[in-house]
XYZ file of C-alpha atoms in Angstrom:
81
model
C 27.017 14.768 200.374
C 25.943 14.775 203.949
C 23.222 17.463 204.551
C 23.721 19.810 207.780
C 22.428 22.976 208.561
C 24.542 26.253 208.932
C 28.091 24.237 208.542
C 31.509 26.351 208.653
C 33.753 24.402 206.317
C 37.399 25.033 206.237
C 39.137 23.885 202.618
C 42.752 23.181 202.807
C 44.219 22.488 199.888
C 46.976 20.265 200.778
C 49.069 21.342 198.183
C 49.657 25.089 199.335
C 48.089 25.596 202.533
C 45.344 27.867 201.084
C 42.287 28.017 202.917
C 39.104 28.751 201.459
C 36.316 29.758 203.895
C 32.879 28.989 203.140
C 29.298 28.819 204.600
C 27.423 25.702 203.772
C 24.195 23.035 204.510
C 26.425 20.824 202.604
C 29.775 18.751 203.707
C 31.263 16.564 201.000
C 32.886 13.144 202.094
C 36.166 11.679 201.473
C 36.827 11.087 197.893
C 34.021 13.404 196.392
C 35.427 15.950 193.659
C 34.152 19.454 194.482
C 34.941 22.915 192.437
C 35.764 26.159 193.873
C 36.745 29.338 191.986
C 33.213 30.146 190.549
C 32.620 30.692 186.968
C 35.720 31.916 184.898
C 38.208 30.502 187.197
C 37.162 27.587 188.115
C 39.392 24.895 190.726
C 38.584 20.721 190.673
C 39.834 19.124 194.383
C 39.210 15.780 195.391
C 38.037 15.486 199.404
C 40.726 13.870 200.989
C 39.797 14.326 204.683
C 36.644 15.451 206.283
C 37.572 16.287 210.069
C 34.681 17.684 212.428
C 35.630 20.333 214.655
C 34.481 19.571 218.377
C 36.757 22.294 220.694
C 35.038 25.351 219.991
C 32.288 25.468 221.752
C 31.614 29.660 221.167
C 31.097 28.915 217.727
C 27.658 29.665 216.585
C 28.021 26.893 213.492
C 29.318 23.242 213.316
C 32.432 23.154 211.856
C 34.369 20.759 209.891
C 37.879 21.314 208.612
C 38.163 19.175 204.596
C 41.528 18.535 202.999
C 41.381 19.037 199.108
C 44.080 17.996 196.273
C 43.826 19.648 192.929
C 43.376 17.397 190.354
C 43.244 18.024 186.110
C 40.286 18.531 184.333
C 39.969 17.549 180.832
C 40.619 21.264 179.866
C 43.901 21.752 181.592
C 44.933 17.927 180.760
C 43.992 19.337 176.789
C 46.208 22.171 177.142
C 49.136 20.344 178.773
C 49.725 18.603 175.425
Protein backbone atom coordinates (compact mmCIF):
# COMPACT_ATOMS: atom_id res chain seq x y z
CA UNK A 1 0.00 0.00 0.00
CA UNK A 2 0.97 3.50 -0.88
CA UNK A 3 0.01 5.93 1.98
CA UNK A 4 -1.86 9.32 0.88
CA UNK A 5 -3.89 11.54 2.69
CA UNK A 6 -7.70 12.16 2.03
CA UNK A 7 -7.69 9.82 -1.34
CA UNK A 8 -11.15 9.35 -3.34
CA UNK A 9 -10.83 5.84 -4.70
CA UNK A 10 -13.13 4.62 -7.33
CA UNK A 11 -13.43 0.45 -7.38
CA UNK A 12 -14.52 -0.97 -10.60
CA UNK A 13 -15.00 -4.28 -10.61
CA UNK A 14 -14.27 -5.28 -14.04
CA UNK A 15 -16.54 -7.95 -14.05
CA UNK A 16 -19.93 -5.92 -13.71
CA UNK A 17 -19.21 -2.40 -13.83
CA UNK A 18 -20.06 -1.87 -10.11
CA UNK A 19 -18.49 0.91 -8.51
CA UNK A 20 -17.79 1.08 -5.01
CA UNK A 21 -17.02 4.57 -3.61
CA UNK A 22 -14.80 4.94 -0.79
CA UNK A 23 -12.76 7.49 1.29
CA UNK A 24 -9.26 6.43 2.04
CA UNK A 25 -5.30 7.39 3.27
CA UNK A 26 -4.69 4.17 1.61
CA UNK A 27 -4.35 3.18 -2.35
CA UNK A 28 -3.51 -0.45 -3.02
CA UNK A 29 -1.18 -1.25 -6.09
CA UNK A 30 -1.55 -3.50 -8.93
CA UNK A 31 -1.81 -7.04 -7.94
CA UNK A 32 -2.68 -6.52 -4.14
CA UNK A 33 -5.91 -8.56 -3.00
CA UNK A 34 -8.24 -6.20 -1.10
CA UNK A 35 -11.88 -7.12 0.53
CA UNK A 36 -14.91 -5.10 0.37
CA UNK A 37 -18.39 -6.04 1.67
CA UNK A 38 -17.58 -5.69 5.47
CA UNK A 39 -18.23 -8.39 7.87
CA UNK A 40 -21.04 -10.93 6.86
CA UNK A 41 -20.71 -10.34 3.25
CA UNK A 42 -17.56 -10.13 2.57
CA UNK A 43 -15.95 -9.60 -1.45
CA UNK A 44 -11.95 -10.74 -2.31
CA UNK A 45 -10.68 -8.52 -5.69
CA UNK A 46 -7.35 -8.53 -6.91
CA UNK A 47 -6.02 -4.72 -8.02
CA UNK A 48 -5.70 -4.89 -11.52
CA UNK A 49 -5.18 -1.20 -12.40
CA UNK A 50 -4.44 1.74 -10.26
CA UNK A 51 -5.13 4.95 -12.53
CA UNK A 52 -4.66 8.54 -10.86
CA UNK A 53 -7.13 11.00 -11.72
CA UNK A 54 -5.44 14.39 -12.89
CA UNK A 55 -8.60 16.45 -14.82
CA UNK A 56 -10.52 17.51 -12.00
CA UNK A 57 -9.08 20.10 -10.62
CA UNK A 58 -12.47 21.24 -8.27
CA UNK A 59 -12.02 18.21 -6.47
CA UNK A 60 -11.17 18.76 -2.91
CA UNK A 61 -9.33 15.02 -2.71
CA UNK A 62 -6.81 13.17 -4.99
CA UNK A 63 -8.41 10.71 -6.79
CA UNK A 64 -7.50 7.49 -8.26
CA UNK A 65 -9.83 5.25 -10.22
CA UNK A 66 -8.62 0.96 -9.29
CA UNK A 67 -9.88 -1.90 -11.42
CA UNK A 68 -10.74 -5.04 -9.24
CA UNK A 69 -11.49 -8.85 -10.39
CA UNK A 70 -13.23 -11.10 -7.96
CA UNK A 71 -11.39 -13.91 -7.18
CA UNK A 72 -12.42 -17.33 -4.79
CA UNK A 73 -11.67 -17.59 -1.40
CA UNK A 74 -11.11 -20.83 0.19
CA UNK A 75 -14.78 -20.67 1.50
CA UNK A 76 -16.55 -20.24 -1.76
CA UNK A 77 -13.83 -22.62 -3.58
CA UNK A 78 -15.11 -25.24 -0.39
CA UNK A 79 -18.59 -24.81 -1.29
CA UNK A 80 -18.19 -25.11 -5.07
CA UNK A 81 -17.39 -28.80 -4.56
Amino acid sequence: MTYDKDTMLHIIDVDDSSIYRALSSKVPRVGDEIRLGGEGSERYYEVLAVIWVYDEPDCPYERVNIGVEKINTEVELAEEK
